[in-house]
């Protein structure tokens, strides 16, 4: 089992910034893919960003490209999501997730095996 704990959410005005962190513990593996998803009330859970612990590629949803940056700290088993130029439409609960490496898409929520509790991000207009 893997435990994931998000932190860093809060209330920010349009154009502001927040940095989310996800701490992983338990039976973590270098083969895990780490992802960020978000979900607003009444909407489907939406892919935000994903990376592997060792690979060079980082994937972003089109809606956040150029504004959000995902990063990793392998020694601390932590991934971060730096969010800049925030917009009201970014308001959602943000979830950290992990999946075992396989052929399934890292952009699809149902393919992930472990989830954090989520942290609320609210962007006021």
Short mmCIF file of C-alpha atoms in Angstrom, two decimals:
data_model
loop_
_atom_site.label_atom_id
_atom_site.label_comp_id
_atom_site.label_asym_id
_atom_site.label_seq_id
_atom_site.Cartn_x
_atom_site.Cartn_y
_atom_site.Cartn_z
CA UNK A 1 0.00 0.00 0.00
CA UNK A 2 0.97 3.60 -0.65
CA UNK A 3 -0.22 6.56 1.40
CA UNK A 4 -0.44 10.00 -0.20
CA UNK A 5 -0.95 13.28 1.65
CA UNK A 6 -1.52 16.58 -0.15
CA UNK A 7 -0.85 19.99 1.32
CA UNK A 8 -0.68 23.61 0.21
CA UNK A 9 -4.23 24.35 -0.86
CA UNK A 10 -6.00 27.56 0.04
CA UNK A 11 -7.73 30.70 -1.17
CA UNK A 12 -6.02 32.96 -3.69
CA UNK A 13 -7.08 35.79 -5.97
CA UNK A 14 -7.07 35.59 -9.74
CA UNK A 15 -3.49 35.80 -11.01
CA UNK A 16 -2.01 34.51 -7.78
CA UNK A 17 0.07 31.42 -7.08
CA UNK A 18 -0.03 28.33 -4.89
CA UNK A 19 2.35 25.42 -4.46
CA UNK A 20 0.87 22.01 -3.70
CA UNK A 21 2.92 19.15 -2.28
CA UNK A 22 2.25 15.43 -2.15
CA UNK A 23 4.15 13.25 0.30
CA UNK A 24 4.24 9.53 -0.47
CA UNK A 25 4.90 6.83 2.11
CA UNK A 26 4.38 3.12 2.66
CA UNK A 27 5.29 0.59 0.00
CA UNK A 28 6.38 3.11 -2.60
CA UNK A 29 8.12 2.02 -5.76
CA UNK A 30 10.33 3.74 -8.30
CA UNK A 31 8.00 2.24 -10.91
CA UNK A 32 5.06 4.35 -9.72
CA UNK A 33 3.69 7.09 -11.92
CA UNK A 34 2.65 10.18 -9.96
CA UNK A 35 -0.24 12.35 -11.07
CA UNK A 36 -2.29 15.38 -10.11
CA UNK A 37 -6.02 15.49 -10.77
CA UNK A 38 -8.72 17.97 -9.83
CA UNK A 39 -12.47 17.85 -9.41
CA UNK A 40 -14.96 20.69 -9.14
CA UNK A 41 -18.52 20.13 -7.83
CA UNK A 42 -20.72 18.52 -10.46
CA UNK A 43 -17.82 17.89 -12.83
CA UNK A 44 -15.73 14.88 -13.78
CA UNK A 45 -12.34 14.35 -12.22
CA UNK A 46 -9.86 16.03 -14.56
CA UNK A 47 -6.25 15.23 -15.35
CA UNK A 48 -3.78 18.01 -14.50
CA UNK A 49 -0.21 16.65 -14.71
CA UNK A 50 1.83 13.45 -14.34
CA UNK A 51 5.41 12.22 -14.24
CA UNK A 52 7.48 9.15 -13.43
CA UNK A 53 10.09 9.00 -10.70
CA UNK A 54 12.93 8.50 -13.17
CA UNK A 55 11.77 9.30 -16.69
CA UNK A 56 12.33 12.62 -18.47
CA UNK A 57 8.74 13.27 -19.52
CA UNK A 58 6.19 15.42 -17.71
CA UNK A 59 2.66 15.56 -19.06
CA UNK A 60 0.23 18.45 -18.64
CA UNK A 61 -3.37 19.07 -19.48
CA UNK A 62 -3.77 21.74 -22.16
CA UNK A 63 -5.72 23.88 -19.70
CA UNK A 64 -2.69 24.29 -17.40
CA UNK A 65 0.27 24.29 -19.80
CA UNK A 66 2.48 27.31 -19.29
CA UNK A 67 0.97 28.02 -15.87
CA UNK A 68 1.51 24.88 -13.79
CA UNK A 69 4.78 23.03 -13.23
CA UNK A 70 5.07 19.55 -11.72
CA UNK A 71 8.32 18.46 -10.09
CA UNK A 72 9.69 15.58 -8.04
CA UNK A 73 12.08 15.04 -5.16
CA UNK A 74 13.02 11.37 -5.28
CA UNK A 75 14.95 11.40 -1.98
CA UNK A 76 11.92 12.75 -0.11
CA UNK A 77 9.29 10.75 -2.01
CA UNK A 78 7.52 14.02 -2.77
CA UNK A 79 6.01 15.63 -5.83
CA UNK A 80 4.98 19.27 -6.09
CA UNK A 81 2.65 21.26 -8.29
CA UNK A 82 3.55 24.93 -8.70
CA UNK A 83 0.46 26.80 -9.87
CA UNK A 84 0.88 30.30 -11.28
CA UNK A 85 -1.49 32.74 -12.98
CA UNK A 86 -4.44 31.07 -11.32
CA UNK A 87 -7.93 31.53 -12.75
CA UNK A 88 -11.37 31.03 -11.19
CA UNK A 89 -11.83 27.95 -13.38
CA UNK A 90 -8.90 26.35 -11.53
CA UNK A 91 -11.08 26.16 -8.41
CA UNK A 92 -11.37 22.49 -7.41
CA UNK A 93 -10.26 19.85 -4.98
CA UNK A 94 -6.80 18.76 -6.10
CA UNK A 95 -5.79 15.12 -5.65
CA UNK A 96 -2.42 13.43 -5.72
CA UNK A 97 -2.44 9.93 -7.17
CA UNK A 98 -0.05 7.07 -7.91
CA UNK A 99 -0.29 4.17 -10.30
CA UNK A 100 1.82 1.15 -11.04
CA UNK A 101 3.74 1.42 -14.29
CA UNK A 102 1.86 -0.33 -17.07
CA UNK A 103 0.53 0.35 -20.53
CA UNK A 104 -2.54 2.29 -19.35
CA UNK A 105 -2.72 6.03 -19.87
CA UNK A 106 -1.42 8.27 -17.10
CA UNK A 107 -4.07 10.84 -18.05
CA UNK A 108 -7.02 8.67 -16.98
CA UNK A 109 -8.07 8.73 -13.32
CA UNK A 110 -9.44 5.18 -13.27
CA UNK A 111 -5.99 3.83 -14.08
CA UNK A 112 -4.53 5.02 -10.76
CA UNK A 113 -4.23 2.73 -7.75
CA UNK A 114 -3.67 5.11 -4.82
CA UNK A 115 -5.19 8.48 -3.98
CA UNK A 116 -4.71 11.20 -1.41
CA UNK A 117 -7.58 12.87 0.44
CA UNK A 118 -7.42 16.02 -1.65
CA UNK A 119 -6.77 19.67 -0.89
CA UNK A 120 -9.11 22.55 -1.75
CA UNK A 121 -7.92 25.29 -4.09
CA UNK A 122 -10.22 28.29 -4.45
CA UNK A 123 -9.47 31.14 -6.85
CA UNK A 124 -11.63 34.21 -6.34
CA UNK A 125 -12.62 36.49 -9.19
#
